[in-house]
Short mmCIF file of C-alpha atoms in Angstrom, two decimals:
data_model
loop_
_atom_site.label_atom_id
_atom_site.label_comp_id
_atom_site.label_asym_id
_atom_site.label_seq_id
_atom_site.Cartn_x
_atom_site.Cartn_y
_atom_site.Cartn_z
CA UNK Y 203 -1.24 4.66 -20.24
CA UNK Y 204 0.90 1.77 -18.87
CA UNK Y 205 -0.60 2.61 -15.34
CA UNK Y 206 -4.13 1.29 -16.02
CA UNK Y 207 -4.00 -2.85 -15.46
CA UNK Y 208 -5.34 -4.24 -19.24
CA UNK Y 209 -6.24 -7.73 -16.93
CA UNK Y 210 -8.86 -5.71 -15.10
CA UNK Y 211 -10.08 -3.94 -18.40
CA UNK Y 212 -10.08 -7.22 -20.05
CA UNK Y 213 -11.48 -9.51 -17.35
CA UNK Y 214 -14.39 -7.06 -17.25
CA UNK Y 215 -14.90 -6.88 -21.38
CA UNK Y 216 -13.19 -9.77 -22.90
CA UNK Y 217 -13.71 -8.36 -26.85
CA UNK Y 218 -11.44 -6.31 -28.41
CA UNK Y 219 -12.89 -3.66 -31.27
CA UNK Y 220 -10.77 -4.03 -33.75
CA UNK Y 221 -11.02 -1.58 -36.52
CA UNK Y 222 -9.79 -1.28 -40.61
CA UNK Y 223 -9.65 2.90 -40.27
CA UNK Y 224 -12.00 5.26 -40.13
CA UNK Y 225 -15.43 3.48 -41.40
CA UNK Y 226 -16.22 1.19 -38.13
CA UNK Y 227 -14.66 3.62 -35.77
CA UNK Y 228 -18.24 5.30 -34.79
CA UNK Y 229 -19.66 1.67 -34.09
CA UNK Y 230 -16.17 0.86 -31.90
CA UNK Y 231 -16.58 4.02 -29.65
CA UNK Y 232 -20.09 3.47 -28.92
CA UNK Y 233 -19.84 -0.40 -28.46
CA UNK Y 234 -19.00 -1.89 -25.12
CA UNK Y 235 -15.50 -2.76 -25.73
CA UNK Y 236 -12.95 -1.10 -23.57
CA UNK Y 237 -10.30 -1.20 -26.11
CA UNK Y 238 -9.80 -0.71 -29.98
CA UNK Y 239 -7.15 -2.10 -32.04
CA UNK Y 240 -6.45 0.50 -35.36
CA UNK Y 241 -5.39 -2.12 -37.83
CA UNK Y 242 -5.65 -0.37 -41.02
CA UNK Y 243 -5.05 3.62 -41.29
CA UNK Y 244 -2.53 5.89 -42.65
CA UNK Y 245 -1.24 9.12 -41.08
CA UNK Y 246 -3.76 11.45 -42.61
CA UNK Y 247 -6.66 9.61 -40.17
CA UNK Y 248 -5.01 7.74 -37.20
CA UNK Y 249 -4.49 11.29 -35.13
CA UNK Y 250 -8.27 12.05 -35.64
CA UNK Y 251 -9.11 8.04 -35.18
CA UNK Y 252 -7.19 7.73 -32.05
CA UNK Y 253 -7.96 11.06 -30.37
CA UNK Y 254 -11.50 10.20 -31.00
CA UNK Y 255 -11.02 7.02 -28.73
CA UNK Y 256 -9.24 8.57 -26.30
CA UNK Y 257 -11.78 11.21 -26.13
CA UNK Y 258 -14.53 8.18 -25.40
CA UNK Y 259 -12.02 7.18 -22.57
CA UNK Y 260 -11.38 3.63 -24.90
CA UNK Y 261 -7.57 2.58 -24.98
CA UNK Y 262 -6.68 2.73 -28.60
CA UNK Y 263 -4.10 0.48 -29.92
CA UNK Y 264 -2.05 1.65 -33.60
CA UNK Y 265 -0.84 -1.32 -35.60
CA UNK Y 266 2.57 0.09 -36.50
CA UNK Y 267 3.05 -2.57 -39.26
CA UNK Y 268 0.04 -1.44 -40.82
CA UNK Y 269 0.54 2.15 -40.45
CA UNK Y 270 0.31 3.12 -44.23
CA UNK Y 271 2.14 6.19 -44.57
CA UNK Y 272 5.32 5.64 -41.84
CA UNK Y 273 7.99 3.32 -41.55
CA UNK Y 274 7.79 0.54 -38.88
CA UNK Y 275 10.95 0.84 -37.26
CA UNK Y 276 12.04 2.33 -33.44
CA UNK Y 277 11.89 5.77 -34.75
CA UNK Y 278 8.25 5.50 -34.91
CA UNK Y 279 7.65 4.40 -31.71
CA UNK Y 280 9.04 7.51 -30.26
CA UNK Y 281 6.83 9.64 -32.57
CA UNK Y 282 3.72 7.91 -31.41
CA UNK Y 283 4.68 8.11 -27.75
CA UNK Y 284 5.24 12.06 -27.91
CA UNK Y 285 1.74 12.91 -30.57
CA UNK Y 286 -0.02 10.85 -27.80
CA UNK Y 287 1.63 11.23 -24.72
CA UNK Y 288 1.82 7.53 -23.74
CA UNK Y 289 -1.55 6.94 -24.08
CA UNK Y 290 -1.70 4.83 -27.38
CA UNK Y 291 -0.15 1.48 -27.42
CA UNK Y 292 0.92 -0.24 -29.89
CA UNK Y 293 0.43 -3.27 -31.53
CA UNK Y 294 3.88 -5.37 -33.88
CA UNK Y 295 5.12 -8.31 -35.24
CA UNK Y 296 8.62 -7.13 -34.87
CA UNK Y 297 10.50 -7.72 -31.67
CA UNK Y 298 12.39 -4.72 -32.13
CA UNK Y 299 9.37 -2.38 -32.52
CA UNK Y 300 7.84 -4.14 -29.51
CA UNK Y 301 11.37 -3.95 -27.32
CA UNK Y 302 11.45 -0.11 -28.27
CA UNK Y 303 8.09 0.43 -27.22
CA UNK Y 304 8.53 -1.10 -23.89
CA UNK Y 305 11.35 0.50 -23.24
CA UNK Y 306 9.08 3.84 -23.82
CA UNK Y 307 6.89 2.69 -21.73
CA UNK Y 308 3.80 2.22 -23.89
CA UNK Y 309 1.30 -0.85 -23.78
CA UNK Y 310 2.73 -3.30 -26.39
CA UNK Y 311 0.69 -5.83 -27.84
CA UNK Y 312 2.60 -8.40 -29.51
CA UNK Y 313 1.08 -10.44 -32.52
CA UNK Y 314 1.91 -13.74 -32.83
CA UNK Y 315 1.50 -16.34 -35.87
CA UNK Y 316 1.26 -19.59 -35.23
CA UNK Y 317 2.07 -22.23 -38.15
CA UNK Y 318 3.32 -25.09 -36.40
CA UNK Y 319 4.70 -26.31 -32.93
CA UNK Y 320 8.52 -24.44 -33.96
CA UNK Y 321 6.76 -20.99 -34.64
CA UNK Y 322 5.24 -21.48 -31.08
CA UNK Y 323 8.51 -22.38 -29.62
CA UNK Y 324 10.36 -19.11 -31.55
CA UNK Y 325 7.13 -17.17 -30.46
CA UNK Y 326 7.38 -18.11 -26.94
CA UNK Y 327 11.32 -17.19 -26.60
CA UNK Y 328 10.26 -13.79 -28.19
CA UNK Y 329 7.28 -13.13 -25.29
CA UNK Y 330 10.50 -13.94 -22.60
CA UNK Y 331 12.64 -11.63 -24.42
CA UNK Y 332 10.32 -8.66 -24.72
CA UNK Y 333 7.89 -8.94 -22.18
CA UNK Y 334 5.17 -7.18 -23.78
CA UNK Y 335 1.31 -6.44 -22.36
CA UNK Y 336 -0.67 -8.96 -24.22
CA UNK Y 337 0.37 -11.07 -26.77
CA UNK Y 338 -2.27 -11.82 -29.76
CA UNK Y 339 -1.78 -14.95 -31.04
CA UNK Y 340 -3.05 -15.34 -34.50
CA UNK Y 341 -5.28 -16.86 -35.76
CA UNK Y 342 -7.40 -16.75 -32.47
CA UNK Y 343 -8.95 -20.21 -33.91
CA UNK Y 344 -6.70 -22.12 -32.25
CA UNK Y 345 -6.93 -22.58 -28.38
CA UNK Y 346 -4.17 -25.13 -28.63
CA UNK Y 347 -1.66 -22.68 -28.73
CA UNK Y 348 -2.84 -20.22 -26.66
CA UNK Y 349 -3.33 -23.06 -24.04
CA UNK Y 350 0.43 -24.09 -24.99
CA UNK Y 351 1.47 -20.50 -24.64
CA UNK Y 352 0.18 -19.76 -21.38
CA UNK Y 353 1.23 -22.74 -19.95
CA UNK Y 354 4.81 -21.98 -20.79
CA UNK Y 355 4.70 -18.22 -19.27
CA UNK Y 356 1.72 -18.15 -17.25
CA UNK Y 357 1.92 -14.69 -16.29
CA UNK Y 358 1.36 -13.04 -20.09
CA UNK Y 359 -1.87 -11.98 -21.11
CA UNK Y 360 -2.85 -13.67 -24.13
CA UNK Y 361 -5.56 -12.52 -26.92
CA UNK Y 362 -7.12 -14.82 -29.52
CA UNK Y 363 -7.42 -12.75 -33.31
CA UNK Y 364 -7.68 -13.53 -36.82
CA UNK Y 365 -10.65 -15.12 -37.99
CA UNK Y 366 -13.01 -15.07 -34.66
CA UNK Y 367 -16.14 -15.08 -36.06
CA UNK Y 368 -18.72 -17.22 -33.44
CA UNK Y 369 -19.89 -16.29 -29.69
CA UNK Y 370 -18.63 -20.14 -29.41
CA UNK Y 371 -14.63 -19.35 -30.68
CA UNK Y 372 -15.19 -16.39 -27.88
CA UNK Y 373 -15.51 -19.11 -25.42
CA UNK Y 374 -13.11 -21.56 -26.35
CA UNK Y 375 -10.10 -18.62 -26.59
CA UNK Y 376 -11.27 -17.77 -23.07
CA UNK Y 377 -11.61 -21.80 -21.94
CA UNK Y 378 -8.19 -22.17 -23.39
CA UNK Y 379 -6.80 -19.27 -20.88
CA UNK Y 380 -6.85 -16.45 -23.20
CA UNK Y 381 -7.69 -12.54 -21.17
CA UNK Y 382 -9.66 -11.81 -24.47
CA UNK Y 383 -10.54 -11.77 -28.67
CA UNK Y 384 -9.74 -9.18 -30.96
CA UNK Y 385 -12.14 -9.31 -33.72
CA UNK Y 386 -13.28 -7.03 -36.69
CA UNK Y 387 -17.38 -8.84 -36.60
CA UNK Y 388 -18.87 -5.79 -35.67
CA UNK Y 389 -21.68 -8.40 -34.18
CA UNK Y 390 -19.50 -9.39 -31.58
CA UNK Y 391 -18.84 -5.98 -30.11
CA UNK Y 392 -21.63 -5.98 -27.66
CA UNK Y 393 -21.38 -9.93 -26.54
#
């Protein structure tokens, strides 16, 4: 899955489908976002959830720290890897889940809160370290930091999420250098 460039994808479709389990999945697959983020699901529905993306050639992406059901630690980035043969990334908080997945070789997306200008500092030494796909910095309200970000490490991908709600915080992510928004307002989907 690591093959396909996410820029491209994104440059094309800048909004991100992201999904709390099973109930918006139908409206994710059939909207015109190229990629779904699984925030919320256990592991009696992500294998059906994500297969079903796959099959509507989407890029799915599992939050692991919301995986109700398994641990998030290394271990279960190797079990994702093999049930989906590299083609699910994954989406963390933890450097270590996100430094285990890369070294697997599956997309990472790396969420990011921001607070204040020291969490962007730690944040930014953590994108160096890890060197994921796309870094979601949260919440995607605030363009200042994902200006701040990419001007520190101007080659990372960055994603606005967490409270995107307006065409108009769309735009400013994307004015402020951000690839793309993750968002969960199914009214978006389709902008």
């Amino acid at each position: 899955m690591r093959r396909v460039d996410l820029t491209l994808v994104l440059e094309e479709n800048p909004v991100i489908a992201a999904i709390k389990g099973k109930n918006d999945l139908d409206l994710a697959i059939n909207s015109n976002c190229p990629i779904v983020f699984i925030l919320n699901s256990d592991i009696m529905e992500y294998t059906y959830i994500v297969e079903k993306i796959l099959k509507a050639n989407k890029y799915p992406f599992i939050h692991l720290d919301m995986l109700t059901g398994l641990a998030s630690n290394p271990i279960v980035v190797d079990f994702i890897h093999e049930k989906f043969n590299g083609k699910c990334g994954v989406i963390t908080t933890k450097n270590n889940i996100a430094e285990a997945a890369v070294q697997r070789d599956l997309r990472v997306v790396q969420r990011l809160f921001v607070i204040d200008s020291l969490s962007i500092e730690m944040n930014i030494k953590n994108i160096k370290k890890v060197n994921p796909d796309l870094v979601e910095v949260m919440p995607g309200v605030i363009p200042k930091a994902i200006n701040k970000i990419k001007k520190e490490i101007p080659n990372i991908n960055v994603i606005g999420g967490g409270l995107i709600e307006t065409k108009n915080e769309i735009y400013e992510c994307l004015k402020a250098g951000g690839i793309a928004v993750s968002t969960t307002k199914k009214e978006l989907w389709n902008s």
